[in-house]
Coordinates of C-alpha atoms in Angstrom, one line a residue:
Chain U
M716 CA -8.8 12.2 13.3
G717 CA -6.9 8.5 12.6
M718 CA -4.0 8.7 10.2
T719 CA -2.5 6.2 7.5
I720 CA 0.5 5.0 7.7
T721 CA 1.8 7.3 5.2
E722 CA 0.8 10.4 6.6
K723 CA 1.9 9.0 10.3
I724 CA 5.4 8.8 9.0
L725 CA 5.7 12.1 7.1
A726 CA 4.1 13.6 10.3
A727 CA 6.6 12.9 12.3
H728 CA 9.6 13.1 10.8
A729 CA 7.5 16.6 9.9
G730 CA 8.1 17.2 13.9
K731 CA 4.1 17.0 13.8
D732 CA 1.2 15.5 15.8
Q733 CA -0.8 15.6 12.6
V734 CA -0.7 15.9 9.2
E735 CA -3.4 15.9 6.4
P736 CA -3.2 15.4 2.8
G737 CA -2.6 18.5 0.1
E738 CA -0.7 19.9 3.3
L739 CA 3.2 21.2 2.1
I740 CA 5.5 19.7 4.7
H741 CA 9.4 19.3 5.1
A742 CA 10.4 16.7 5.9
K743 CA 13.6 14.6 7.5
L744 CA 15.6 12.3 5.4
D745 CA 16.5 9.2 6.9
I746 CA 18.4 8.1 3.8
V747 CA 18.9 9.5 0.3
L748 CA 20.0 7.7 -2.5
A749 CA 21.4 8.2 -6.2
N750 CA 23.0 6.0 -8.8
D751 CA 25.0 7.1 -11.8
V752 CA 22.9 7.7 -14.0
T753 CA 21.0 10.3 -11.9
A754 CA 24.2 11.7 -9.4
P755 CA 25.9 13.0 -11.7
V756 CA 23.3 15.7 -12.5
S757 CA 23.0 15.9 -8.5
I758 CA 26.0 16.9 -8.3
K759 CA 27.3 18.9 -10.7
E760 CA 24.2 21.3 -8.9
L761 CA 26.1 21.0 -5.3
E762 CA 29.1 21.9 -7.3
K763 CA 28.0 24.9 -8.2
I764 CA 26.9 26.0 -4.6
N765 CA 30.5 24.7 -3.4
L766 CA 28.8 21.9 -0.7
E767 CA 31.6 21.8 1.7
K768 CA 30.2 18.6 3.5
V769 CA 27.1 16.3 2.8
F770 CA 24.4 16.4 5.4
D771 CA 25.1 12.9 7.2
K772 CA 27.5 10.5 4.9
E773 CA 26.6 7.7 7.3
K774 CA 22.7 8.4 4.5
V775 CA 23.4 9.1 1.7
V776 CA 24.1 5.8 -0.6
L777 CA 25.3 6.2 -3.6
V778 CA 24.8 2.8 -5.8
Q779 CA 26.8 2.4 -9.2
D780 CA 24.1 -0.1 -11.2
H781 CA 22.9 1.4 -14.4
F782 CA 25.6 1.9 -17.4
V783 CA 28.0 -0.4 -15.3
P784 CA 30.8 -1.8 -15.8
A785 CA 31.2 1.1 -18.1
K786 CA 29.5 0.5 -21.2
D787 CA 31.0 3.3 -22.8
I788 CA 33.4 6.0 -22.5
K789 CA 31.3 8.8 -21.5
S790 CA 29.3 6.4 -18.7
A791 CA 33.1 5.6 -17.6
E792 CA 32.7 9.0 -17.1
Q793 CA 29.3 9.4 -15.8
G794 CA 30.4 6.8 -13.4
K795 CA 33.6 8.3 -12.4
I796 CA 32.0 11.8 -11.3
V797 CA 30.5 9.8 -7.9
R798 CA 33.3 7.5 -7.7
D799 CA 35.3 11.1 -7.5
F800 CA 32.4 12.3 -5.4
A801 CA 32.4 9.6 -3.2
R802 CA 35.1 9.6 -1.8
K803 CA 35.8 13.8 -1.6
H804 CA 33.5 13.2 1.1
D805 CA 34.2 9.7 2.7
I806 CA 30.3 8.4 1.8
T807 CA 30.0 5.1 3.8
H808 CA 27.4 3.6 1.9
H809 CA 28.9 4.0 -1.9
Y810 CA 28.4 0.6 -3.8
D811 CA 30.6 0.1 -6.7
V812 CA 31.4 -3.1 -9.0
G813 CA 31.9 -6.0 -7.7
E814 CA 30.3 -5.5 -4.2
M815 CA 27.4 -3.4 -5.6
G816 CA 23.7 -4.4 -6.2
I817 CA 20.5 -3.6 -8.3
E818 CA 19.9 -0.1 -6.1
H819 CA 16.1 -1.2 -5.1
C820 CA 17.6 -4.5 -4.6
L821 CA 20.8 -4.1 -2.5
L822 CA 19.4 -1.2 0.5
P823 CA 16.8 -3.5 1.6
E824 CA 19.0 -6.7 1.7
K825 CA 21.8 -4.6 3.3
G826 CA 19.0 -3.4 6.2
L827 CA 19.9 0.1 5.0
V828 CA 16.3 1.2 4.8
V829 CA 14.2 0.3 7.7
P830 CA 10.6 0.5 8.7
G831 CA 8.8 3.7 9.4
D832 CA 12.4 5.7 7.6
T833 CA 11.4 8.7 4.5
V834 CA 13.6 8.0 2.0
I835 CA 14.3 10.1 -1.2
G836 CA 15.5 8.6 -4.0
A837 CA 16.6 9.7 -7.7
D838 CA 15.8 7.3 -8.8
S839 CA 11.5 6.5 -9.9
H840 CA 11.7 2.8 -7.9
T841 CA 12.3 4.3 -5.1
C842 CA 9.2 3.5 -3.7
T843 CA 10.3 0.1 -3.7
Y844 CA 11.2 0.4 -0.2
G845 CA 7.5 0.6 1.2
A846 CA 7.7 -3.3 1.5
L847 CA 9.4 -2.2 4.6
G848 CA 7.1 -0.4 6.1
A849 CA 8.5 2.9 4.9
F850 CA 7.8 6.1 3.3
A851 CA 9.8 6.3 0.1
T852 CA 9.5 7.8 -3.2
G853 CA 11.4 8.3 -6.4
V854 CA 12.2 12.6 -7.6
G855 CA 14.8 14.0 -9.6
S856 CA 18.3 15.1 -9.5
T857 CA 17.8 18.8 -8.0
D858 CA 15.4 17.8 -4.7
L859 CA 17.8 14.9 -4.8
A860 CA 21.2 17.3 -4.4
A861 CA 18.4 19.1 -1.8
G862 CA 18.8 16.3 0.1
I863 CA 22.2 15.3 0.3
A864 CA 23.1 19.4 1.2
L865 CA 20.3 20.0 3.7
G866 CA 18.7 16.1 4.5
E867 CA 15.0 17.1 3.9
A868 CA 12.6 17.5 1.5
W869 CA 9.4 19.1 0.8
F870 CA 6.7 17.0 0.6
K871 CA 2.7 17.4 -0.3
V872 CA 1.0 14.7 2.2
P873 CA -1.1 12.7 -0.9
E874 CA -4.2 11.1 -0.7
S875 CA -4.6 7.3 0.1
I876 CA -5.8 4.5 -2.0
K877 CA -6.4 1.4 0.0
F878 CA -6.3 -2.2 -2.1
E879 CA -7.5 -5.3 -0.4
Y880 CA -6.4 -8.4 -1.7
D881 CA -8.5 -10.9 -0.6
G882 CA -8.8 -14.9 -0.7
E883 CA -5.6 -17.5 -1.0
L884 CA -3.7 -16.9 -4.1
P885 CA -3.4 -19.6 -6.3
E886 CA -0.4 -21.6 -7.0
D887 CA 0.9 -19.9 -9.9
V888 CA 0.1 -16.0 -9.1
T889 CA 2.7 -13.9 -7.7
G890 CA 2.8 -10.9 -6.6
K891 CA 3.7 -9.1 -10.5
D892 CA 1.0 -10.2 -11.0
L893 CA -1.3 -8.5 -8.7
I894 CA 0.4 -5.3 -9.2
L895 CA 0.2 -5.7 -13.1
H896 CA -3.4 -6.3 -12.5
T897 CA -4.3 -4.2 -10.4
I898 CA -2.5 -1.5 -12.8
G899 CA -4.1 -2.6 -16.2
D900 CA -7.0 -2.5 -13.5
I901 CA -6.8 2.1 -12.6
G902 CA -4.3 3.0 -15.5
V903 CA -1.1 4.5 -15.2
D904 CA -2.7 7.6 -14.1
G905 CA -4.8 5.7 -12.1
A906 CA -2.7 6.9 -8.2
L907 CA -1.7 9.9 -10.0
Y908 CA 0.0 11.7 -6.7
Q909 CA -1.4 9.3 -3.9
S910 CA -0.6 6.7 -2.2
M911 CA -1.6 3.3 -2.5
E912 CA -1.9 1.3 0.8
F913 CA -1.9 -2.4 0.0
T914 CA -3.7 -4.6 2.2
G915 CA -5.7 -8.1 2.9
S916 CA -4.9 -12.1 3.4
A917 CA -2.8 -12.1 -0.3
I918 CA -0.5 -9.2 1.1
D919 CA -0.2 -11.0 4.3
A920 CA 0.5 -14.8 2.9
L921 CA 3.2 -12.7 0.5
S922 CA 6.5 -13.0 0.7
M923 CA 9.1 -10.3 1.5
D924 CA 10.3 -10.3 -2.4
G925 CA 6.8 -10.7 -3.7
R926 CA 5.7 -7.4 -1.6
M927 CA 8.6 -5.5 -3.0
T928 CA 7.6 -6.2 -6.5
M929 CA 4.8 -4.8 -5.5
A930 CA 5.5 -2.0 -3.8
N931 CA 8.6 -1.1 -6.7
M932 CA 5.4 -1.1 -9.5
A933 CA 3.7 1.9 -7.8
I934 CA 4.7 4.7 -10.2
E935 CA 3.5 2.7 -13.1
A936 CA 0.1 3.8 -11.7
G937 CA 1.3 7.8 -10.8
A938 CA 1.3 6.9 -7.2
K939 CA 3.6 9.0 -4.9
N940 CA 4.8 5.9 -2.9
G941 CA 3.5 2.3 -2.4
I942 CA 3.2 1.2 1.7
I943 CA 2.7 -2.5 3.3
A944 CA 2.1 -2.1 6.9
P945 CA 4.5 -3.7 8.5
D946 CA 3.7 -7.3 10.3
K947 CA 6.0 -10.6 11.7
T948 CA 7.2 -11.2 7.7
T949 CA 8.8 -8.3 8.1
L950 CA 9.7 -8.1 10.9
A951 CA 11.6 -11.0 10.5
Y952 CA 13.5 -10.3 7.5
V953 CA 14.2 -6.4 9.4
D954 CA 15.4 -8.3 12.3
E955 CA 18.0 -9.6 10.5
R956 CA 19.8 -7.0 8.4
A957 CA 18.5 -3.3 10.3
Q958 CA 21.6 -1.3 11.1
R959 CA 19.9 1.2 12.9
P960 CA 16.5 0.9 15.2
Y961 CA 12.6 1.2 13.6
K962 CA 9.8 2.6 14.1
V963 CA 6.5 0.3 13.0
Y964 CA 3.7 2.5 11.6
K965 CA 0.5 1.0 11.3
S966 CA -2.6 3.1 9.3
D967 CA -5.4 3.2 11.9
E968 CA -8.7 1.8 11.7
D969 CA -10.7 5.6 10.9
A970 CA -7.7 6.7 8.1
K971 CA -8.9 8.4 5.4
Y972 CA -8.9 6.7 2.1
N973 CA -10.2 8.4 -1.2
R974 CA -10.8 5.0 -2.9
H975 CA -11.5 1.3 -1.2
I976 CA -10.7 -1.2 -4.6
K977 CA -10.7 -5.0 -3.7
Y978 CA -9.8 -7.6 -5.9
N979 CA -10.9 -11.2 -5.0
V980 CA -7.2 -12.8 -6.2
E981 CA -8.6 -16.5 -5.9
D982 CA -9.9 -15.4 -10.0
L983 CA -6.8 -14.7 -11.1
E984 CA -4.3 -15.8 -13.6
P985 CA -0.4 -14.6 -14.3
V986 CA -0.9 -11.5 -16.3
V987 CA 0.8 -10.1 -18.9
A988 CA 2.0 -6.5 -19.8
F989 CA 1.6 -5.5 -23.5
P990 CA 2.9 -2.7 -25.1
H991 CA 3.5 0.5 -25.2
L992 CA 2.1 0.9 -21.0
P993 CA 1.4 -1.5 -17.9
E994 CA -1.5 -0.6 -18.4
N995 CA -2.2 -3.2 -21.3
T996 CA -2.8 -5.8 -19.5
R997 CA -4.0 -9.4 -20.7
P998 CA -4.4 -13.0 -18.4
V999 CA -1.3 -14.7 -20.0
S1000 CA -4.5 -17.8 -21.6
E1001 CA -6.0 -14.5 -24.3
A1002 CA -2.1 -13.6 -24.8
G1003 CA -2.5 -15.7 -28.5
N1004 CA 0.5 -16.2 -30.4
V1005 CA 3.3 -13.9 -29.4
E1006 CA 6.3 -14.8 -30.5
I1007 CA 9.9 -13.6 -28.8
D1008 CA 12.9 -12.5 -29.6
Q1009 CA 14.5 -12.7 -26.1
V1010 CA 13.8 -13.1 -22.4
V1011 CA 14.9 -11.2 -19.7
I1012 CA 14.9 -12.4 -16.1
G1013 CA 16.2 -9.8 -13.3
S1014 CA 15.5 -6.4 -12.5
C1015 CA 14.7 -3.5 -9.7
T1016 CA 11.2 -5.6 -10.6
N1017 CA 12.7 -8.8 -10.2
G1018 CA 15.6 -9.4 -9.5
R1019 CA 16.0 -11.8 -5.8
I1020 CA 16.2 -14.9 -5.0
E1021 CA 13.2 -16.1 -5.0
D1022 CA 12.2 -14.7 -8.5
L1023 CA 15.4 -16.4 -9.9
R1024 CA 14.2 -20.3 -8.0
L1025 CA 10.8 -19.7 -9.9
A1026 CA 12.4 -19.6 -12.8
A1027 CA 14.8 -22.3 -12.5
K1028 CA 11.6 -24.4 -11.5
V1029 CA 10.2 -24.2 -14.7
M1030 CA 13.3 -24.5 -16.6
Q1031 CA 14.7 -27.2 -15.1
G1032 CA 16.1 -30.1 -17.6
K1033 CA 14.2 -27.5 -20.2
K1034 CA 16.5 -25.8 -23.3
V1035 CA 15.6 -22.5 -23.9
H1036 CA 13.8 -22.1 -27.5
K1037 CA 16.2 -21.5 -30.2
N1038 CA 15.1 -18.3 -31.5
V1039 CA 14.9 -17.3 -27.8
R1040 CA 18.1 -15.2 -26.3
C1041 CA 17.3 -15.3 -22.6
I1042 CA 19.5 -12.8 -20.3
I1043 CA 19.6 -13.7 -16.5
F1044 CA 20.0 -11.0 -14.1
P1045 CA 20.2 -11.0 -10.4
G1046 CA 19.6 -8.5 -8.3
T1047 CA 23.0 -8.8 -6.0
Q1048 CA 25.9 -9.6 -6.0
A1049 CA 24.5 -11.9 -2.3
I1050 CA 21.7 -12.9 -4.7
Y1051 CA 23.8 -14.8 -7.0
K1052 CA 26.1 -16.1 -4.6
Q1053 CA 22.9 -18.0 -3.0
A1054 CA 21.5 -18.7 -6.5
I1055 CA 25.5 -20.2 -6.9
R1056 CA 24.7 -22.2 -4.0
E1057 CA 21.4 -23.5 -4.6
G1058 CA 22.6 -24.8 -8.3
I1059 CA 20.0 -21.9 -9.9
I1060 CA 22.9 -20.8 -11.8
E1061 CA 24.0 -24.3 -12.7
T1062 CA 20.0 -24.9 -14.1
F1063 CA 20.0 -21.0 -16.0
I1064 CA 23.6 -22.4 -18.2
D1065 CA 22.5 -25.6 -18.3
S1066 CA 18.9 -24.0 -20.2
G1067 CA 21.2 -22.1 -22.2
C1068 CA 21.2 -18.7 -20.7
A1069 CA 23.4 -15.7 -20.1
V1070 CA 24.1 -14.6 -16.7
S1071 CA 24.9 -11.4 -16.0
T1072 CA 26.9 -9.5 -13.1
P1073 CA 24.0 -7.3 -11.6
T1074 CA 23.2 -4.0 -14.0
C1075 CA 19.7 -2.4 -14.5
G1076 CA 21.4 -3.4 -18.5
P1077 CA 18.5 -3.8 -21.0
C1078 CA 15.7 -2.7 -18.9
L1079 CA 16.4 0.7 -19.6
G1080 CA 17.7 -0.1 -22.7
G1081 CA 21.0 0.8 -21.4
H1082 CA 24.0 -2.0 -22.3
M1083 CA 23.6 -5.8 -22.4
G1084 CA 20.6 -6.8 -24.2
I1085 CA 18.5 -4.1 -25.7
L1086 CA 16.7 -4.9 -28.9
A1087 CA 17.2 -4.4 -32.6
K1088 CA 13.7 -3.0 -35.1
G1089 CA 10.9 -5.3 -35.4
E1090 CA 12.7 -7.3 -32.5
R1091 CA 10.4 -8.5 -28.9
S1092 CA 11.2 -8.9 -25.2
L1093 CA 9.6 -10.5 -22.9
A1094 CA 10.7 -9.2 -20.1
T1095 CA 10.5 -9.6 -15.5
T1096 CA 11.2 -6.2 -16.2
N1097 CA 9.0 -2.7 -15.0
R1098 CA 8.4 -0.7 -18.3
N1099 CA 7.2 -1.7 -21.8
F1100 CA 7.8 2.0 -23.0
V1101 CA 8.3 2.4 -27.2
G1102 CA 11.9 2.3 -27.1
R1103 CA 12.3 1.1 -23.6
M1104 CA 14.9 -1.5 -23.8
G1105 CA 16.6 -0.4 -27.5
H1106 CA 14.8 0.5 -31.5
P1107 CA 11.8 2.5 -30.9
E1108 CA 10.8 -0.3 -33.4
S1109 CA 10.6 -3.3 -31.0
E1110 CA 8.3 -4.2 -28.3
V1111 CA 9.1 -5.3 -24.3
Y1112 CA 5.5 -7.6 -22.9
L1113 CA 5.9 -7.9 -19.6
C1114 CA 5.6 -10.1 -16.5
A1115 CA 6.0 -12.2 -13.8
P1116 CA 9.6 -15.0 -13.6
H1117 CA 7.9 -18.1 -13.8
V1118 CA 6.0 -16.8 -17.8
A1119 CA 9.0 -15.8 -18.5
A1120 CA 11.5 -18.9 -18.0
A1121 CA 8.3 -21.2 -19.6
S1122 CA 8.3 -18.4 -23.0
A1123 CA 12.1 -18.4 -23.1
V1124 CA 11.2 -22.6 -23.4
A1125 CA 8.2 -22.4 -25.8
G1126 CA 9.8 -19.5 -27.6
R1127 CA 6.5 -17.5 -27.4
I1128 CA 4.4 -16.1 -24.9
V1129 CA 2.4 -18.9 -22.6
H1130 CA 1.3 -20.3 -19.7
P1131 CA 4.4 -22.3 -17.3
R1132 CA 1.7 -25.1 -17.2
E1133 CA 2.9 -25.4 -21.3
V1134 CA 5.8 -26.1 -20.9
E1135 CA 5.3 -29.0 -18.3
Chain O
M390 CA 5.6 35.2 -16.4
E391 CA 4.1 35.3 -20.1
F392 CA 5.4 33.1 -23.2
T393 CA 3.9 33.1 -26.9
G394 CA 5.2 30.7 -29.1
K395 CA 3.7 28.1 -31.5
V396 CA 2.4 24.3 -30.8
W397 CA 3.8 20.8 -31.4
K398 CA 1.1 18.7 -29.4
F399 CA 1.7 15.0 -28.5
G400 CA -0.6 12.1 -27.5
K401 CA -1.3 11.4 -23.7
D402 CA 1.2 9.8 -21.4
I403 CA 4.8 10.0 -23.3
D404 CA 7.2 8.6 -20.8
T405 CA 10.1 10.3 -19.5
D406 CA 12.0 7.4 -22.0
A407 CA 10.2 9.3 -25.1
I408 CA 11.2 12.4 -23.8
I409 CA 14.8 11.5 -23.5
P410 CA 16.0 7.9 -24.1
A411 CA 17.7 5.9 -21.9
R412 CA 21.0 5.9 -24.7
Y413 CA 21.1 9.2 -24.7
L414 CA 21.5 8.8 -21.0
N415 CA 25.2 8.8 -20.5
T416 CA 25.6 12.5 -20.7
T417 CA 24.4 15.5 -18.4
S418 CA 24.7 17.9 -21.2
P419 CA 21.7 20.3 -21.2
E420 CA 22.9 20.9 -25.6
E421 CA 23.7 17.0 -26.1
L422 CA 20.1 16.5 -24.8
A423 CA 18.3 18.6 -26.4
K424 CA 19.6 17.1 -30.0
H425 CA 17.6 14.5 -28.9
C426 CA 14.8 15.9 -26.6
M427 CA 10.9 13.9 -28.0
E428 CA 12.8 11.2 -30.4
D429 CA 11.1 8.5 -29.5
A430 CA 7.4 10.3 -29.7
D431 CA 8.6 12.0 -32.7
P432 CA 11.8 11.5 -33.9
T433 CA 11.6 14.6 -36.3
F434 CA 11.4 17.0 -33.4
P435 CA 14.5 18.1 -32.2
Q436 CA 15.2 19.4 -36.4
K437 CA 12.2 21.2 -36.2
V438 CA 12.2 22.5 -32.6
Q439 CA 12.6 27.0 -32.7
K440 CA 13.1 28.7 -30.2
G441 CA 10.0 30.2 -28.0
D442 CA 7.8 26.8 -29.0
I443 CA 5.5 25.6 -27.1
I444 CA 4.4 21.9 -25.8
V445 CA 0.8 21.0 -25.5
A446 CA 0.2 17.1 -24.3
D447 CA -2.1 15.0 -22.7
K448 CA -2.4 13.4 -19.2
N449 CA 0.1 11.8 -17.6
F450 CA 2.9 13.7 -19.5
G451 CA 6.1 13.0 -18.3
C452 CA 5.1 9.7 -16.3
G453 CA 8.3 6.7 -15.8
S454 CA 12.0 7.5 -14.5
S455 CA 12.7 10.2 -12.3
R456 CA 14.7 11.7 -15.0
E457 CA 16.0 14.8 -14.7
H458 CA 17.2 14.6 -17.6
A459 CA 14.0 14.9 -20.0
P460 CA 12.9 18.6 -18.8
I461 CA 16.2 19.8 -18.7
A462 CA 16.5 18.9 -23.1
I463 CA 13.1 20.3 -22.6
K464 CA 13.8 23.5 -21.6
A465 CA 17.6 23.4 -23.3
S466 CA 15.4 23.1 -27.0
G467 CA 14.4 26.5 -26.0
V468 CA 10.9 25.3 -25.9
P469 CA 9.5 28.0 -22.4
C470 CA 6.9 26.4 -20.8
V471 CA 4.8 23.2 -21.4
V472 CA 0.7 23.3 -20.5
A473 CA -0.2 18.7 -20.6
K474 CA -4.3 18.2 -18.8
S475 CA -2.0 16.4 -16.0
F476 CA 1.8 16.1 -15.3
A477 CA 3.2 13.2 -13.6
R478 CA 4.4 13.8 -10.2
I479 CA 7.8 13.4 -10.3
F480 CA 8.2 15.4 -14.0
F481 CA 6.3 18.3 -12.0
R482 CA 8.5 18.6 -9.3
N483 CA 11.9 18.3 -12.0
S484 CA 10.3 21.3 -13.9
I485 CA 9.7 23.2 -10.9
N486 CA 13.0 22.5 -9.4
I487 CA 15.4 23.4 -12.6
G488 CA 12.7 26.4 -13.3
L489 CA 10.7 25.0 -16.6
P490 CA 6.8 26.6 -15.5
I491 CA 4.1 24.1 -16.4
F492 CA 0.4 24.4 -16.7
E493 CA -1.9 21.5 -16.2
C494 CA -5.2 23.0 -18.6
P495 CA -6.9 20.1 -20.2
E496 CA -9.9 22.9 -21.6
A497 CA -6.9 23.9 -23.1
V498 CA -5.1 20.8 -24.2
E499 CA -8.5 20.1 -26.4
G500 CA -8.9 23.3 -28.1
I501 CA -5.4 24.0 -29.2
R502 CA -4.1 22.5 -32.2
E503 CA -0.9 21.8 -33.9
G504 CA 0.5 25.1 -35.2
D505 CA -0.9 27.4 -33.4
V506 CA 0.1 29.9 -31.5
I507 CA -0.6 31.1 -27.7
S508 CA 0.5 33.2 -25.6
V509 CA 0.8 31.5 -21.7
D510 CA 0.3 34.5 -19.2
A511 CA 1.8 32.6 -16.1
D512 CA 0.8 35.7 -13.7
Q513 CA -3.0 35.7 -14.8
G514 CA -3.4 32.2 -15.5
V515 CA -5.1 32.6 -18.8
I516 CA -3.6 30.9 -21.8
F517 CA -5.0 32.4 -25.3
N518 CA -5.0 30.2 -28.6
Q519 CA -3.9 34.0 -30.8
T520 CA -5.0 31.5 -33.6
T521 CA -8.7 30.6 -32.8
G522 CA -9.1 33.3 -30.1
Q523 CA -9.9 31.0 -27.7
S524 CA -8.6 31.8 -24.1
Y525 CA -8.9 30.0 -20.6
N526 CA -8.0 30.0 -17.1
V527 CA -5.3 27.8 -16.0
T528 CA -4.9 27.6 -12.0
P529 CA -1.8 29.1 -10.8
L530 CA 1.1 26.8 -9.9
P531 CA 0.6 27.1 -5.5
E532 CA 2.4 30.8 -4.6
S533 CA 5.4 28.7 -2.8
M534 CA 6.2 27.0 -6.2
Q535 CA 6.0 30.8 -8.1
K536 CA 8.6 31.5 -5.6
L537 CA 10.6 28.8 -6.1
I538 CA 10.8 29.4 -10.1
R539 CA 11.3 33.4 -9.7
D540 CA 14.3 32.3 -6.9
G541 CA 16.8 30.8 -9.1
G542 CA 15.2 27.2 -8.3
L543 CA 15.9 24.8 -5.4
M544 CA 19.2 25.1 -5.7
A545 CA 19.0 29.0 -4.8
Y546 CA 17.0 27.7 -2.0
V547 CA 19.5 25.6 -1.2
K548 CA 22.5 27.7 -1.1
N549 CA 20.4 30.4 0.8
R550 CA 20.0 28.1 3.0
L551 CA 23.8 26.6 4.0
E552 CA 24.7 30.6 4.4
E553 CA 22.1 30.7 7.1
Q554 CA 23.7 27.8 9.0
K555 CA 26.8 29.2 8.8

């Protein structure tokens, strides 16, 4: 019987020829990832059992990205726990202030994750690496601690849903719009416990940055992972960066899916998710008159170079509306530097934006752009839950970078053509 | 395992930001986290929850972030178990791993109101609503997961494995 790409990767890592949905397996891990918020909980657990040695110091990746540069004394203490652990165990891939980036932008860029890998990360957006044709899923700190100690994790093999995006993408529709449209269609638990496999001519035409945005938000539909089979676009990206040999897996023709959902992308337009769930989507033309106080462009979802280019193109020569604070978060130092080289950062500053060092920052209501009671933010981030970016009575709207940039200029949510 | 307690009822898609907002993630102390448990879903919850009370919620409880601080905050509030129509997958794993029993039972959630007193018998797979006299069958957790909880969570398993390796 045929297998999906997810089943093939899991089978290979469990030492089996075949696996089936529902089967419980123990899989070997290629990368085990944590950040400055989740690693301290794992480290506390590992200290309780007096861990002498991590399973492989090359395969444990620690990125200090959430509350850094430290936002307060308590965060500084959490950050120090991670630094001390990284030094004690001589962790090769420990990224701190000055060289770190937002973890899910950083790992692919550095070639730390490659096609065919099995990855767990104590961060729900670990599913981003599915864009490289890897099986990657978010876990909690205890699973992560077990991964650091043993280099393996238990999984229930997920059922798969095949998403097929047909047609040619309209010029104003991005990967973010495709994934928001999908979540709006199936709901925030529409893929609960399952694998979302993204296919079709529109995916083939999408850049790696756009694919990573899509896989990143699989968790917002409840999925275990999102995945895209490697093609020439993937391999061109990976070959420049891979630090290890990799293996390309693809789904068999006769692989079993529990659903097959098709979209014609030619009818789509940019999408906005209204508070307080990513499934509350509307085409931007139906957004109505929503005035905004803040715009956030960045995050593990949309902090890559193509995202910044898209926003800068809209903002070029225009000013951010006087009632709006627009904050830009490049995903990594390399992306930041590239944006400087291309004049993108200058465009943002000339337009009246604030540009920050890479950090998860306001996406999770951490720091660098917290909302007051009653304020509204439009953001290229991934979640718009109650209180996500600050006060429980503030609001977050989600969109793609060009819509965010145009809305920053207009002072309300608009289609980019309205500020042309 | 059997738990009896008064019910606090919550709606659908309660996310981990509502269970423990990120503004409190600068600590890992269970007691500190418990002070803010469920705060963005019900700001008065940390004050009114009593040891032994049970959380009952609609579908997709614990969606969103992977923060283990969420089940830790619930457990440290004295809540011995959670019943929901369904759980988000990372929250599900985290709860098992830290030894917070959770039960999926849509019928029970429909029939239980806030303030009811319920008993959850994990071994028999029965939820009994003492207030209404209704009882509901609940699918027990797979044996491997029950064993994980009985053995003291995932870290106890890790410790045994590491000792075997020596």
